[in-house]
PDB file of C-alpha atoms in Angstrom:
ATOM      1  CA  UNK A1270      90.880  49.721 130.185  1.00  0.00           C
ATOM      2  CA  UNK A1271      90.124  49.209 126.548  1.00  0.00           C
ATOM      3  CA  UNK A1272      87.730  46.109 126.684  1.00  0.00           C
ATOM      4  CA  UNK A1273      85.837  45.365 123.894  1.00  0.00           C
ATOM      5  CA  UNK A1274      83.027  42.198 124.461  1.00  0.00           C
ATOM      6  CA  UNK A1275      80.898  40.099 122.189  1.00  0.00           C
ATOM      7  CA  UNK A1276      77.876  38.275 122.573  1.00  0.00           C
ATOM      8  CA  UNK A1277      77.341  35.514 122.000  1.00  0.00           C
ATOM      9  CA  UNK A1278      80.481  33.749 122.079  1.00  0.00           C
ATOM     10  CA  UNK A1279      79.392  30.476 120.548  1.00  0.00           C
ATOM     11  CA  UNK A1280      76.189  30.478 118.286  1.00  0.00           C
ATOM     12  CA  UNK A1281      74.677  27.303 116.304  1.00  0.00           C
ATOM     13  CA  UNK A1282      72.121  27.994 113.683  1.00  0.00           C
ATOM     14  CA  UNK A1283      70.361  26.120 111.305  1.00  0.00           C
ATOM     15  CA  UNK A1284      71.606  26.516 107.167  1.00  0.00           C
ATOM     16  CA  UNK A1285      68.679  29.657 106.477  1.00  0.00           C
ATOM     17  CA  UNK A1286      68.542  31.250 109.711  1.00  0.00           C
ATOM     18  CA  UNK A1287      69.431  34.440 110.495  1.00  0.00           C
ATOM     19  CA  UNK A1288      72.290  35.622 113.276  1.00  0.00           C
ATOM     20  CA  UNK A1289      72.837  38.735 115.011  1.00  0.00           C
ATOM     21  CA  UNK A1290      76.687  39.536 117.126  1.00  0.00           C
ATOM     22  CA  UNK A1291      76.640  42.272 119.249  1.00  0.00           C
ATOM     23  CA  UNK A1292      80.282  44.009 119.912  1.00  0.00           C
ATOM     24  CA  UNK A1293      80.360  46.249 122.478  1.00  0.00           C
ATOM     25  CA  UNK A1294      83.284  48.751 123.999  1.00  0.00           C
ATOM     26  CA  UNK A1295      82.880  48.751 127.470  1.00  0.00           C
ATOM     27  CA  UNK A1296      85.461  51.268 128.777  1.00  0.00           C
ATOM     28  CA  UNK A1297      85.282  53.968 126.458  1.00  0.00           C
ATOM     29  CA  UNK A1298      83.447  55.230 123.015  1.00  0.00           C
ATOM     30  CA  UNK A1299      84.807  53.466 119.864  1.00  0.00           C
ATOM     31  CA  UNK A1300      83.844  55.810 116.706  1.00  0.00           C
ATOM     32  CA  UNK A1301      85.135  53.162 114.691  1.00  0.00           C
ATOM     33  CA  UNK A1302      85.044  48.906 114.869  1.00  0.00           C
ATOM     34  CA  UNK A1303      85.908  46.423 112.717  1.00  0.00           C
ATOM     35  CA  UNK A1304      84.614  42.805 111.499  1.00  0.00           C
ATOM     36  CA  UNK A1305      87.271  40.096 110.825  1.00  0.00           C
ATOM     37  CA  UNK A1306      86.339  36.707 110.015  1.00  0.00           C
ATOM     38  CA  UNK A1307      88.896  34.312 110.412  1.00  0.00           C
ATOM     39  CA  UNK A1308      89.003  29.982 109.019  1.00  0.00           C
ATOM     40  CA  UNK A1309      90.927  27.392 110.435  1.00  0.00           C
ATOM     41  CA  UNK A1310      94.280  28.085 110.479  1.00  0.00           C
ATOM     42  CA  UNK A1311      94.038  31.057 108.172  1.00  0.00           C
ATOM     43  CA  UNK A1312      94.870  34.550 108.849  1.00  0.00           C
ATOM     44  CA  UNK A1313      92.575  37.523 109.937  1.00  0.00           C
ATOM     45  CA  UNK A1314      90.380  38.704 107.020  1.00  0.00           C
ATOM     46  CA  UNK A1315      88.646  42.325 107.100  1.00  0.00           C
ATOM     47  CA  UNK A1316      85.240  42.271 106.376  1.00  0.00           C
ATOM     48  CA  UNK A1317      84.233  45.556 106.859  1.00  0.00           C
ATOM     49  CA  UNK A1318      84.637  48.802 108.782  1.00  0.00           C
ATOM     50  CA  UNK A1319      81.830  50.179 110.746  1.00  0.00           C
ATOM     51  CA  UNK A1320      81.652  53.966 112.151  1.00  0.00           C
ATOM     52  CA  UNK A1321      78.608  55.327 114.640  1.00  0.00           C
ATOM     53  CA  UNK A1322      75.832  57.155 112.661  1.00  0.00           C
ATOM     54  CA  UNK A1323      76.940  55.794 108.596  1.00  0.00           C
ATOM     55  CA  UNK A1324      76.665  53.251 106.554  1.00  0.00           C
ATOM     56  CA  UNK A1325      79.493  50.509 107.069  1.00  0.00           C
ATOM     57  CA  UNK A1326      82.519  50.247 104.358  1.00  0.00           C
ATOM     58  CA  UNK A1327      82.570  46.778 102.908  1.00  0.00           C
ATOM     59  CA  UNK A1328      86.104  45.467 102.070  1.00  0.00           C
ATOM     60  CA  UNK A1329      85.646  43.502  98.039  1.00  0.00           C
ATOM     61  CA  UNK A1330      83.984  40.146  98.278  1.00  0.00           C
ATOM     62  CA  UNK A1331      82.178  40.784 100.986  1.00  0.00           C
ATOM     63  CA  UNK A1332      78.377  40.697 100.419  1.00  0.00           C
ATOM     64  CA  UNK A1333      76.599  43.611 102.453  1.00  0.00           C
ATOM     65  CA  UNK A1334      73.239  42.250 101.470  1.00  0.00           C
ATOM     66  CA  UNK A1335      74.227  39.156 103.609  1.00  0.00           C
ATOM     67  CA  UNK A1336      76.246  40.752 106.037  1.00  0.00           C
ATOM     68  CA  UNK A1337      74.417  43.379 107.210  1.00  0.00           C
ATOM     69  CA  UNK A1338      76.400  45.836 110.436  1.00  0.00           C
ATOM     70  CA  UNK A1339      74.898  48.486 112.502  1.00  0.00           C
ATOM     71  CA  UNK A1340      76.948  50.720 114.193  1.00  0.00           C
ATOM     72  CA  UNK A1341      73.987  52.625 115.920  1.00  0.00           C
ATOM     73  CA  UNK A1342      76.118  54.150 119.036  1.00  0.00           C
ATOM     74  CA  UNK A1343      79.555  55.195 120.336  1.00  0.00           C
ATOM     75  CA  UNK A1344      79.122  51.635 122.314  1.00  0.00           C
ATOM     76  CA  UNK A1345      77.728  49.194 120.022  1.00  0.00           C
ATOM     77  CA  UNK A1346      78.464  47.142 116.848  1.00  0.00           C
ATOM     78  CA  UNK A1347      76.445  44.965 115.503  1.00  0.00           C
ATOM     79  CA  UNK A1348      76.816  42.362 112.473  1.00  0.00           C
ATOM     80  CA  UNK A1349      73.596  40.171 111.123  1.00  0.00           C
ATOM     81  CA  UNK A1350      74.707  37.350 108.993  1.00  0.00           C
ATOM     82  CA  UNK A1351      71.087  36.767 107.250  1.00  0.00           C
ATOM     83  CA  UNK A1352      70.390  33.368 105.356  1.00  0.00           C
ATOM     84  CA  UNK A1353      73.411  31.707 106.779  1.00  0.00           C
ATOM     85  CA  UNK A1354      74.696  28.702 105.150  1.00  0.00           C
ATOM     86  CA  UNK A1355      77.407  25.983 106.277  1.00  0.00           C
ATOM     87  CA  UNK A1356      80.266  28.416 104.283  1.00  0.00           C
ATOM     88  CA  UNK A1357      79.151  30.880 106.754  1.00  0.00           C
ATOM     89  CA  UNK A1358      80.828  28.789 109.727  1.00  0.00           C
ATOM     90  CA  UNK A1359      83.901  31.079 110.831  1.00  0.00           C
ATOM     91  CA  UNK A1360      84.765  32.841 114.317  1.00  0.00           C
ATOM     92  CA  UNK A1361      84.088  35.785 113.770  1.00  0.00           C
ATOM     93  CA  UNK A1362      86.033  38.697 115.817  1.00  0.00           C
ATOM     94  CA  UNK A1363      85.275  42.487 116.055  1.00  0.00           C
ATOM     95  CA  UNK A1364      87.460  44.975 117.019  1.00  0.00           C
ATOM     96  CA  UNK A1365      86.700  48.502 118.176  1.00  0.00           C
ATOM     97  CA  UNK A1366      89.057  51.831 118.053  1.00  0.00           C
ATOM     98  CA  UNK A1367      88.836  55.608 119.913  1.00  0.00           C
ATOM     99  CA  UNK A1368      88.424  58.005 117.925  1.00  0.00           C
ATOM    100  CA  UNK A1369      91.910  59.611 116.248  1.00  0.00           C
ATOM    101  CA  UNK A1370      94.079  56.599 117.554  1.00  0.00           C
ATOM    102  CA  UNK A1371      95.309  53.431 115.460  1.00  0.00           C
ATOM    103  CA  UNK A1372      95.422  50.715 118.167  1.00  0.00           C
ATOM    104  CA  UNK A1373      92.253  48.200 117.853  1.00  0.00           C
ATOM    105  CA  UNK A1374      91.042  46.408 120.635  1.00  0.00           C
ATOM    106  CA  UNK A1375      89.715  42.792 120.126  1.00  0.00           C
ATOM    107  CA  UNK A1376      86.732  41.268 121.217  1.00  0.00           C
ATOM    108  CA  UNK A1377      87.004  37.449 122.290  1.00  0.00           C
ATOM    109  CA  UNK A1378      85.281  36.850 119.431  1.00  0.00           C
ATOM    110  CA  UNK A1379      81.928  34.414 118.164  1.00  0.00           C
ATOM    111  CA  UNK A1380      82.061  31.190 116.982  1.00  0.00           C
ATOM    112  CA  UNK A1381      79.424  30.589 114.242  1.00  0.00           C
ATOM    113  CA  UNK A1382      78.713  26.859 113.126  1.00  0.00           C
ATOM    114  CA  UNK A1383      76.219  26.609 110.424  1.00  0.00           C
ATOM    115  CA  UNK A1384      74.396  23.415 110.223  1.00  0.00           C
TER     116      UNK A1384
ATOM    117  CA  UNK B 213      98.925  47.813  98.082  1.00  0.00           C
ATOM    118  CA  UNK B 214      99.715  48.407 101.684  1.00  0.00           C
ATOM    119  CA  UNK B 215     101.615  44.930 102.248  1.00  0.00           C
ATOM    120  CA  UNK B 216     102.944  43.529 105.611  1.00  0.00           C
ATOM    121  CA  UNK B 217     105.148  40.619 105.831  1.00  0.00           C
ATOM    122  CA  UNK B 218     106.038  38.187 108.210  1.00  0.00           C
ATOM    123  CA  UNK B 219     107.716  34.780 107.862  1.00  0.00           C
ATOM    124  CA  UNK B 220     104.859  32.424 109.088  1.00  0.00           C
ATOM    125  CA  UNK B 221     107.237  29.307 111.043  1.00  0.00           C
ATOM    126  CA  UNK B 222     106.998  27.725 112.981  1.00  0.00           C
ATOM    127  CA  UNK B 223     109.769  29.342 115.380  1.00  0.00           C
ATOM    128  CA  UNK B 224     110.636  26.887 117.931  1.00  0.00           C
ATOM    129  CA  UNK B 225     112.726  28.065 120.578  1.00  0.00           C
ATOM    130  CA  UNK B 226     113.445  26.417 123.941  1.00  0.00           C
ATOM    131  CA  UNK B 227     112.664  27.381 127.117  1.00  0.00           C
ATOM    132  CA  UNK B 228     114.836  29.893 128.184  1.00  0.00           C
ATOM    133  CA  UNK B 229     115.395  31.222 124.915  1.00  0.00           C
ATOM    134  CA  UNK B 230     115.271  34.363 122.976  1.00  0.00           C
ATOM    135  CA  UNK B 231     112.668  34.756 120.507  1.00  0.00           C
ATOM    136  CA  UNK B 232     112.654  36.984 117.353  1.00  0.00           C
ATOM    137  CA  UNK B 233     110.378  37.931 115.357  1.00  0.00           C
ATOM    138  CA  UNK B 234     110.397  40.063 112.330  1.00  0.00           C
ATOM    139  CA  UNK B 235     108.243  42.217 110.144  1.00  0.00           C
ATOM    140  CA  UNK B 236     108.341  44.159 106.836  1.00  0.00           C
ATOM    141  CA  UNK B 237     105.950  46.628 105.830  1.00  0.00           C
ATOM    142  CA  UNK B 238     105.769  47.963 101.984  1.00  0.00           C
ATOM    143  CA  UNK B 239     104.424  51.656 102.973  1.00  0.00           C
ATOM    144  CA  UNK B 240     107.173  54.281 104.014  1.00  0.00           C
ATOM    145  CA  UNK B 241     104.869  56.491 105.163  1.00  0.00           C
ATOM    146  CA  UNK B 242     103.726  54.367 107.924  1.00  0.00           C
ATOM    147  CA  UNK B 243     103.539  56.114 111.147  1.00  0.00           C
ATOM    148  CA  UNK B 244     102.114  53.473 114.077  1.00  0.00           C
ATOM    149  CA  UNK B 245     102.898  49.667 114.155  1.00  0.00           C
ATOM    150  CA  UNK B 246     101.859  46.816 116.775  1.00  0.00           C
ATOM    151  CA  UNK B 247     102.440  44.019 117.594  1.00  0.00           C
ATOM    152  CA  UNK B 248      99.586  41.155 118.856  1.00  0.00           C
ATOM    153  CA  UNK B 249      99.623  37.977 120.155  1.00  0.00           C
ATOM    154  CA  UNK B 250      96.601  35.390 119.309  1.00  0.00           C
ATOM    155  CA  UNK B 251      96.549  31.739 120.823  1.00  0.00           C
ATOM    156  CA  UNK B 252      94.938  29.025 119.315  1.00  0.00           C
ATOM    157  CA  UNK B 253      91.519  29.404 118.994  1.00  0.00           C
ATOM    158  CA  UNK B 254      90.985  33.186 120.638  1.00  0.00           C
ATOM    159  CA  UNK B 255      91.305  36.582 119.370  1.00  0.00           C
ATOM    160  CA  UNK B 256      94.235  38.818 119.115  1.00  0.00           C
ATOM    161  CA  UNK B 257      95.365  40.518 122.412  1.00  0.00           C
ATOM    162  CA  UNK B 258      97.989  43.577 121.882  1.00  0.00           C
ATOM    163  CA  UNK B 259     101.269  43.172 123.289  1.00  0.00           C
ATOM    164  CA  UNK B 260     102.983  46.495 122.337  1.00  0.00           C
ATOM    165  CA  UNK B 261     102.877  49.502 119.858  1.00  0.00           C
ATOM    166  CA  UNK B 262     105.905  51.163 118.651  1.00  0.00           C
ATOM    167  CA  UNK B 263     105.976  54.927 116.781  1.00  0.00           C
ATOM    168  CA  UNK B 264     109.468  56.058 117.107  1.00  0.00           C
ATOM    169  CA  UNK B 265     112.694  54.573 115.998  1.00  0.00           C
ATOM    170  CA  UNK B 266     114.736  52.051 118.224  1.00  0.00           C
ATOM    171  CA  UNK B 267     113.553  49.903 121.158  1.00  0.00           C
ATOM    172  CA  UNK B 268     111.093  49.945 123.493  1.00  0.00           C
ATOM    173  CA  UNK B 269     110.838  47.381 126.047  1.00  0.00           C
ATOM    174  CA  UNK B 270     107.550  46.295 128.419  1.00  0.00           C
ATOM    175  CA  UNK B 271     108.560  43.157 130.576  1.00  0.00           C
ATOM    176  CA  UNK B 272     110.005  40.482 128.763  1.00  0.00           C
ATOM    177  CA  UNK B 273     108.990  42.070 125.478  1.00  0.00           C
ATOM    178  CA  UNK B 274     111.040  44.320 123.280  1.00  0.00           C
ATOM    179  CA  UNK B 275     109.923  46.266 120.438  1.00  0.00           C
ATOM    180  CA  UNK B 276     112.263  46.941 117.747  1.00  0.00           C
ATOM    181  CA  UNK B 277     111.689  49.749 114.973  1.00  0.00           C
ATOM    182  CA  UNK B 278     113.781  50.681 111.927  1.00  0.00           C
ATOM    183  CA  UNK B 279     111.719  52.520 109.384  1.00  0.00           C
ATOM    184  CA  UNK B 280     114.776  53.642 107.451  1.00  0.00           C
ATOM    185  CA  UNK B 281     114.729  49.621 106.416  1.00  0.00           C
ATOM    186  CA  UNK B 282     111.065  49.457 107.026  1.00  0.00           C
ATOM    187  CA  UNK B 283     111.140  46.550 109.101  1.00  0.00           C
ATOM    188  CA  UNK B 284     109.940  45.602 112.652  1.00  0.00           C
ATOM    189  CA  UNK B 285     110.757  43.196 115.713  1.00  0.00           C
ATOM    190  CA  UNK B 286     109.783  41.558 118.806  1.00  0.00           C
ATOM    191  CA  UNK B 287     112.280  40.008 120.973  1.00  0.00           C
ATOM    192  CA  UNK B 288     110.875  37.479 123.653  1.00  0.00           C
ATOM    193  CA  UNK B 289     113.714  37.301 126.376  1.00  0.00           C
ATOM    194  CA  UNK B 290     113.315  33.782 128.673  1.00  0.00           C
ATOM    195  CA  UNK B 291     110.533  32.365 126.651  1.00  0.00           C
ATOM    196  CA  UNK B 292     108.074  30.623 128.291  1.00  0.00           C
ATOM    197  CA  UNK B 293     105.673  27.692 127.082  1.00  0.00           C
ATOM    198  CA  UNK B 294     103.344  30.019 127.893  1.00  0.00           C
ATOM    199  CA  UNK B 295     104.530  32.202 124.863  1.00  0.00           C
ATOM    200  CA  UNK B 296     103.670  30.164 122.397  1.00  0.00           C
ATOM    201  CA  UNK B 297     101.300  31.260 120.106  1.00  0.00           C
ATOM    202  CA  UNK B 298     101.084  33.075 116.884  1.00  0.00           C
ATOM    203  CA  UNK B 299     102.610  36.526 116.790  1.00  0.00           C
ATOM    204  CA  UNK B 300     100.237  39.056 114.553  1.00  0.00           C
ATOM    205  CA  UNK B 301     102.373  42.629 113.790  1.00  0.00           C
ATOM    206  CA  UNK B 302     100.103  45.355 112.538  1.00  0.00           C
ATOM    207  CA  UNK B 303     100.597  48.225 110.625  1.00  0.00           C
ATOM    208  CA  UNK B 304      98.730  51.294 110.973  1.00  0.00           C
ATOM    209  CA  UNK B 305      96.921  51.717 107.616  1.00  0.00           C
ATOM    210  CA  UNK B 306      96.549  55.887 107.778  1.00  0.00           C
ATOM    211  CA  UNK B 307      93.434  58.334 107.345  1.00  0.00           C
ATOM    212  CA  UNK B 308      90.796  56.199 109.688  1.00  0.00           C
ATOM    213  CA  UNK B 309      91.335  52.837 107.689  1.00  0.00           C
ATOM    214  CA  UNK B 310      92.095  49.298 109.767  1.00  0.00           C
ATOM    215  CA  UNK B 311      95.427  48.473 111.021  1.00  0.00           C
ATOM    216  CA  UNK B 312      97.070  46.145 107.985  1.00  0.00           C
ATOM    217  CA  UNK B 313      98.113  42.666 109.791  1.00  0.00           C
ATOM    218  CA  UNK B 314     100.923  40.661 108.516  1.00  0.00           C
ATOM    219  CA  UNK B 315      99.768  36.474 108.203  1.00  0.00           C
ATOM    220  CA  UNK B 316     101.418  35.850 111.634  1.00  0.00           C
ATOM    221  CA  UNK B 317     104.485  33.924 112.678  1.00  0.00           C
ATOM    222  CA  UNK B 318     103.799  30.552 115.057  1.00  0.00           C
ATOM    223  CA  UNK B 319     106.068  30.654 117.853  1.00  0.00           C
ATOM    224  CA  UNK B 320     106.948  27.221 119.448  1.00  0.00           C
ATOM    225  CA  UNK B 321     108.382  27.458 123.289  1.00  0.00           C
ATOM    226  CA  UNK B 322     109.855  23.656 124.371  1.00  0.00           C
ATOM    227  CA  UNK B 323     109.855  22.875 128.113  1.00  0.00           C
TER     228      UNK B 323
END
């Protein structure tokens, strides 16, 4: 149980384009997922914290106006990176949680190059 | 600020070996903490959760919780190659916010 997927895994864009990652829960209703974004070597960064039916909750630095998440159902996650540039180029993981539990469940996660 | 703290390696152990790893969290309230496991180039996959003092063991894995010193630990009995990777622990962060992740530490199994 507890499997969370992402689609697409690998995405190439050109620098201007727009790009949308779906995260889905498949085995059960996540009230809750995160966005991490994670560089090269670097450690997991929190982007933001999406819950079904509101508005997402931006961690500082992170522009909403360029990354824009939907959380529209108990099942589904979305994040829109819109005008991407080369500095957009990260994998980018989401995670999803059940509703009055702690333990996140990753997705495999979405390679974004930027060219 | 919620902190969690982990010494980042690398740990290299041989084959065989024990492995420890250790974790400090800042927040004495803390209730939940995890621990996840993320080779290079995928996502994190959870390993264990601990809530309670003392050990709790799944496999080769053993969880290790003192929140009296506010520390954490994993113990990987007969490490393989396989094990190596880098070892995320994760706090949980209270009232609906994101589990707080330490920077990892990079585990090293020799053959």
């Amino acid at each position: 149980g507890a499997v969370v997927s992402q689609h697409p895994s690998w995405v190439i864009c050109k620098s201007g384009t727009s790009v949308k990652i779906e995260c889905r829960s498949l085995d059960f209703q996540a009230t809750t997922m995160f966005w991490y974004r994670q560089f090269p070597k670097q450690s997991l960064m929190l982007m933001a914290t999406s819950n079904e039916g509101s508005k997402a909750t931006y961690e500082q630095g992170v522009e909403k106006d360029k990354f824009l998440i939907n959380h529209a159902s108990l099942t589904l996650s979305t994040l829109t990176v819109t005008s991407a540039h080369p500095e957009d180029s990260s994998f980018y993981i989401c995670s999803a949680r059940v509703q009055q539990q702690e333990t996140q469940y990753f997705g495999p996660g979405t390679r974004l190059l930027v060219l | 600020q919620k902190e969690v703290e982990q010494n980042s390696g690398p740990l290299s152990v041989p084959e065989g070996a024990i492995a420890s790893l250790n974790c400090t969290y800042s927040d004495r309230g803390s209730q939940s903490f995890f621990w996840y496991r993320q080779y290079s180039g995928k996502s994190p996959e959870l390993i264990m959760s601990i809530y309670s003092n003392g050990d709790k063991e799944d496999g080769r894995f053993t969880a290790q919780l003192n929140k009296a010193s506010q520390y954490v630990s994993l113990l990987i009995r007969d490490s393989q190659p396989s094990d190596s990777a880098t070892y995320l622990c994760a706090v949980g962060g209270g009232r609906g916010t994101a589990l707080i992740f330490g920077k990892g530490t990079t585990l090293s199994v020799s053959s």
